[in-house]
Coordinates of C-alpha atoms in Angstrom, one line a residue:
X167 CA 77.8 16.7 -1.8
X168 CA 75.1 18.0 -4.0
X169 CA 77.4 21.3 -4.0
X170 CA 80.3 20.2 -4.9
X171 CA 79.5 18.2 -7.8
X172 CA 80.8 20.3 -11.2
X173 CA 77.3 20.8 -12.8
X174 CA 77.4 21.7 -16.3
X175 CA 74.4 23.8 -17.2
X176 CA 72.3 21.6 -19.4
X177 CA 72.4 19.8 -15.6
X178 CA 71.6 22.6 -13.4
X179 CA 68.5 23.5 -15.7
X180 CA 67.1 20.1 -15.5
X181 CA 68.0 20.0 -11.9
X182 CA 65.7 23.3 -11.5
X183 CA 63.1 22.3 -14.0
X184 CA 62.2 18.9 -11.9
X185 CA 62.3 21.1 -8.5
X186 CA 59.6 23.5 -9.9
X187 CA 57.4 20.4 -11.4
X188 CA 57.4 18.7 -8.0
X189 CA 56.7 22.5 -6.5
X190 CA 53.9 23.2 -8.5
X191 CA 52.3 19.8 -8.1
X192 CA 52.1 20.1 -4.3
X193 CA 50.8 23.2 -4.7
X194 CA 47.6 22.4 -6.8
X195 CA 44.7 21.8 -4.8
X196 CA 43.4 17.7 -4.3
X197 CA 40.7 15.9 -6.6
X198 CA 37.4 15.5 -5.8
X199 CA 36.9 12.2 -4.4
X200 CA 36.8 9.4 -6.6
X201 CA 38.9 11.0 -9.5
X202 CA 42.2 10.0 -8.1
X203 CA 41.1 6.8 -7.6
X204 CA 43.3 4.4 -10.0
X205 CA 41.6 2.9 -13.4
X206 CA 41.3 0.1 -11.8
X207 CA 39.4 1.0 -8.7
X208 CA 37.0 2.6 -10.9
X209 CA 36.3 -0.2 -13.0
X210 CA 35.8 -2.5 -10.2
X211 CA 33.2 -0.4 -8.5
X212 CA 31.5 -0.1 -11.8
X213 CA 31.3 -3.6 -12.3
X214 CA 30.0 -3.9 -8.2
X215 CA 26.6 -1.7 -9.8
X216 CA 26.1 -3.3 -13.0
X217 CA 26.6 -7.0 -11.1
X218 CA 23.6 -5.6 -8.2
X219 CA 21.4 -4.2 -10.8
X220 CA 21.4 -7.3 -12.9
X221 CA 20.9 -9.1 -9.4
X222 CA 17.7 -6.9 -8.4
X223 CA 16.3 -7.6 -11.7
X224 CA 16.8 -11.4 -11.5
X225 CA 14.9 -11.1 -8.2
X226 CA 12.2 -8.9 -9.6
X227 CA 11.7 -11.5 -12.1
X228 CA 12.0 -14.4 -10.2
X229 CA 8.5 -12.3 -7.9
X230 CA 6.8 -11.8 -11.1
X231 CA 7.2 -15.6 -11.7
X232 CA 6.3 -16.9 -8.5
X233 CA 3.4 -14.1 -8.3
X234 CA 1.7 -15.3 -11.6
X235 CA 2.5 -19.2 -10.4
X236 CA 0.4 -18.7 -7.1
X237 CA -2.3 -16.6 -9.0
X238 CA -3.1 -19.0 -11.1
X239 CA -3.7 -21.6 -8.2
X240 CA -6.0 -19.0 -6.9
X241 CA -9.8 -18.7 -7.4
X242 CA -10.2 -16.1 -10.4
X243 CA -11.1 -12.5 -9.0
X244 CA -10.1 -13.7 -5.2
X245 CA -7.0 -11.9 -5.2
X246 CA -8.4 -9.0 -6.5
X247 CA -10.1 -8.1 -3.4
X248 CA -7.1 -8.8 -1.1
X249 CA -5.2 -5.8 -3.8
X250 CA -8.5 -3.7 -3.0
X251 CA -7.8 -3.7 0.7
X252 CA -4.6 -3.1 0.9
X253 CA -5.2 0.3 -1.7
X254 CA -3.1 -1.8 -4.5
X255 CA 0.0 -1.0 -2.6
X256 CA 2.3 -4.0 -4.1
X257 CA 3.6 -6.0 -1.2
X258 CA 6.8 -8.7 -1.9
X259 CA 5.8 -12.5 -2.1
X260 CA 1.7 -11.6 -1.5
X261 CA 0.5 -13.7 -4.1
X262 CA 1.7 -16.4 -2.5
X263 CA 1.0 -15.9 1.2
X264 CA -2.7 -15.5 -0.2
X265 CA -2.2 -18.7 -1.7
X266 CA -0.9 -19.9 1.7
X267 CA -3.8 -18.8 3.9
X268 CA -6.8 -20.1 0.9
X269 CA -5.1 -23.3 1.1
X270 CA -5.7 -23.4 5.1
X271 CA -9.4 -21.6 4.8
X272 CA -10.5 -24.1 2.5
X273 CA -9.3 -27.2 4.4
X274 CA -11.7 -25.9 7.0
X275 CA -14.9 -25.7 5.4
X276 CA -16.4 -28.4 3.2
X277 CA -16.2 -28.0 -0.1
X278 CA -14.2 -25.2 -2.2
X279 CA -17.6 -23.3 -2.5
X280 CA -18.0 -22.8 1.4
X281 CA -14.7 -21.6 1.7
X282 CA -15.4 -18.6 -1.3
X283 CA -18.8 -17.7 0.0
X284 CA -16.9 -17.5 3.5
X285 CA -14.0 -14.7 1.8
X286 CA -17.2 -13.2 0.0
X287 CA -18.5 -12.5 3.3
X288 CA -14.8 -11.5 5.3
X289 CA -12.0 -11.2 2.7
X290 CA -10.2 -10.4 5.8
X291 CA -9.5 -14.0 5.9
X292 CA -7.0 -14.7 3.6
X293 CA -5.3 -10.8 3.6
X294 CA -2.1 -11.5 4.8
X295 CA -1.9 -8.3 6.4
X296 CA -5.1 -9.4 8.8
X297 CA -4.5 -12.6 9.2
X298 CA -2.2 -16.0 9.3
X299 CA -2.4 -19.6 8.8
X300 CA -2.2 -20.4 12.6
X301 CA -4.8 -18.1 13.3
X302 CA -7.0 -20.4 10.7
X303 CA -6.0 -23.9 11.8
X304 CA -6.0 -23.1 15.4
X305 CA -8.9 -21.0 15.7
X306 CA -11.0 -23.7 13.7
X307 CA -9.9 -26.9 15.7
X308 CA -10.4 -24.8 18.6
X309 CA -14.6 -24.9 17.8
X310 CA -14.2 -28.3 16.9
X311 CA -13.4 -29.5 20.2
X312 CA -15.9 -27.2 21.9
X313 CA -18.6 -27.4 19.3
X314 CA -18.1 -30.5 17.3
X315 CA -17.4 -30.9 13.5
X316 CA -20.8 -30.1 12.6
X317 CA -21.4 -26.7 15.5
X318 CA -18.2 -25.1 13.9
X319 CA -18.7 -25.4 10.5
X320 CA -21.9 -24.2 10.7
X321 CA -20.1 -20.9 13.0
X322 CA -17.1 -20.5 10.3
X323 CA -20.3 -20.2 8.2
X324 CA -22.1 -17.6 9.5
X325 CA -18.9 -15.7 10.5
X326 CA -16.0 -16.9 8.9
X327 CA -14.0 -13.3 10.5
X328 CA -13.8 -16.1 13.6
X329 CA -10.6 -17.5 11.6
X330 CA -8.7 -13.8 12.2
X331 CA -8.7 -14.2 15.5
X332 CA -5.9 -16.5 17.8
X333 CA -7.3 -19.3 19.3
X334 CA -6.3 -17.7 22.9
X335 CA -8.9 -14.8 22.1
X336 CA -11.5 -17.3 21.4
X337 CA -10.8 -19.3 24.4
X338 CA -11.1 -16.2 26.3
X339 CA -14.9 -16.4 25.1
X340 CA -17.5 -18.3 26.7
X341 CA -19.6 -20.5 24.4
X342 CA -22.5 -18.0 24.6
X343 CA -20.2 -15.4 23.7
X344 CA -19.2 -17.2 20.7
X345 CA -22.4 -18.6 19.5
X346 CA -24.3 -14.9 20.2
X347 CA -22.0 -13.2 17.9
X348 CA -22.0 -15.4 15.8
X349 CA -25.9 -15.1 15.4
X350 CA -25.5 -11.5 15.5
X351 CA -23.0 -11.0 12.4
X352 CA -25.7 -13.6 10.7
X353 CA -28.9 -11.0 11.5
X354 CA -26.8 -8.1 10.0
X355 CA -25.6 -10.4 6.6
X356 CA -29.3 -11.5 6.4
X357 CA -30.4 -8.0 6.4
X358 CA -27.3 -6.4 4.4
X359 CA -29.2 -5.0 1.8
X360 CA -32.0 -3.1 4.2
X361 CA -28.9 -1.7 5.8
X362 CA -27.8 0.0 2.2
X363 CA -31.5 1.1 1.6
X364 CA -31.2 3.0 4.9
X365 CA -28.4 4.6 4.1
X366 CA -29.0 5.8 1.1
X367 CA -32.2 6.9 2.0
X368 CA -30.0 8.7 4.6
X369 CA -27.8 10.5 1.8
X370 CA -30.8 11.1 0.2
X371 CA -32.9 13.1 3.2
X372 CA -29.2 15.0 3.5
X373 CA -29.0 16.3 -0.1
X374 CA -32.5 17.3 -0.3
X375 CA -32.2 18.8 3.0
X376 CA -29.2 20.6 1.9
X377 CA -30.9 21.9 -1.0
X378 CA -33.9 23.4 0.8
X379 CA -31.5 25.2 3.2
X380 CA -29.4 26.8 -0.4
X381 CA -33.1 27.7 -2.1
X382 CA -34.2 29.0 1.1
X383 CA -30.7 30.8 1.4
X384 CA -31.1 32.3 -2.5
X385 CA -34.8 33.5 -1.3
X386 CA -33.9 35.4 1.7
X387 CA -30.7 37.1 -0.3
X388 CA -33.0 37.9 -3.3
X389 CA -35.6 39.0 -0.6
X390 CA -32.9 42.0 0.7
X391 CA -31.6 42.8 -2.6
X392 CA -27.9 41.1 -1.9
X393 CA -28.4 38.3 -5.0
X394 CA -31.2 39.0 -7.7
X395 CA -32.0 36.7 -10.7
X396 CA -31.4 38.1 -14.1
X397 CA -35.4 38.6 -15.1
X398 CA -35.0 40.7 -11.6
X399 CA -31.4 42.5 -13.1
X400 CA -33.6 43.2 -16.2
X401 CA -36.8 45.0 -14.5
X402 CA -34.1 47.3 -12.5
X403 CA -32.4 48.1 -16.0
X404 CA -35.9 48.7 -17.0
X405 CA -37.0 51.1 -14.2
X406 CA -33.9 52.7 -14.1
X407 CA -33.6 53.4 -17.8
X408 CA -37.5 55.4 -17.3

């Protein structure tokens, strides 16, 4: 019917101009993803980011909180040394899990003293990477019924690395077992300082030894003329100069 309507001509050239807008709109090529979203769409997603990045920054704070609480229930310095052995790689919620496992160590030993000269001897025991608060409470009332009270404190003493282990490793042991490792890890802490004399002695014998093989090395070079000392570069300057 469209054809046998009388179009004036203002008409018709409307009529054409629309069909060669929509034309040249399907012809253009799509938007990148995203930019034919709708305002709205866009705004929404913004507000999605902003809403979890002020989210991770509330939890962030909230660790940093709870980190400093549990640090300052910890012996100064103590912490430090669980930091060292992990290479001061920051792991989520460790300050407290330290917290955690001093809290079981020290219920173990008798006084607060014990239980630091224990983690001076085997930090190991309250890194919460190596070890757990079963391990401690179980482990420990484990020698108490084989040893007695007084037997295992004096063994958590000697080699308070006893706590890493489960209780079913240690009841693997035999009491012999227990008690001649024990004495053993208490010869080598007794004698912990002739052990780094040795050693270093050792270093020592291997740098001087090192450096009688590199003078010995110089001589023989000198000796066939491949390296020469400068007093040596001056007498061939000399003699060759005559």
């Amino acid at each position: 019917h469209l054809l046998e309507y009388p179009w004036s001509l203002l008409e018709t050239a409307m009529l054409l101009l629309v069909l060669s807008c929509s034309l040249s709109l399907l012809q253009q090529p799509r938007p990148p993803l995203g930019l034919g979203l709708r305002p709205a769409l866009l705004c929404g997603r913004r507000v999605a980011i902003v809403m979890a990045a002020d989210e991770a920054a509330a939890q962030r704070a909230e660790q940093a909180d709870r980190a400093a609480a549990a640090l300052a229930q910890l012996p100064p310095g103590l912490y430090n040394r669980v930091s060292f052995q992990s290479g001061g790689m920051k792991q989520a919620y460790a300050e407290e899990e330290c917290l955690v496992l001093w809290e079981a160590l020290k219920a173990c030993y008798p006084t607060e003293a014990d239980a630091l000269a224990a983690v001076d001897k085997n930090s190991m025991t309250v890194n919460p990477s190596m070890n757990s608060p079963s391990k401690i409470t179980e482990t420990h009332a484990l020698l108490v019924e084989r040893f007695g009270a007084g037997k295992a404190s004096e063994i958590i003493m000697q080699n308070p690395g006893i706590l890493t282990c489960t209780a079913a490793a240690v009841a693997a042991q035999s009491d012999d077992e227990i008690l001649g490792v024990t004495a053993l890890v208490a010869k080598v802490d007794e004698n912990k300082g002739k052990a780094r004399l040795l050693v270093l002695g050792g270093l020592l014998s291997v740098v001087s030894l090192a450096g009688t093989g590199l003078l010995a090395r110089r001589r023989d070079l000198r000796a066939r003329g491949v390296f020469r000392s400068s007093s040596e570069d001056e007498k061939l300057r000399r003699i060759r100069s005559n």
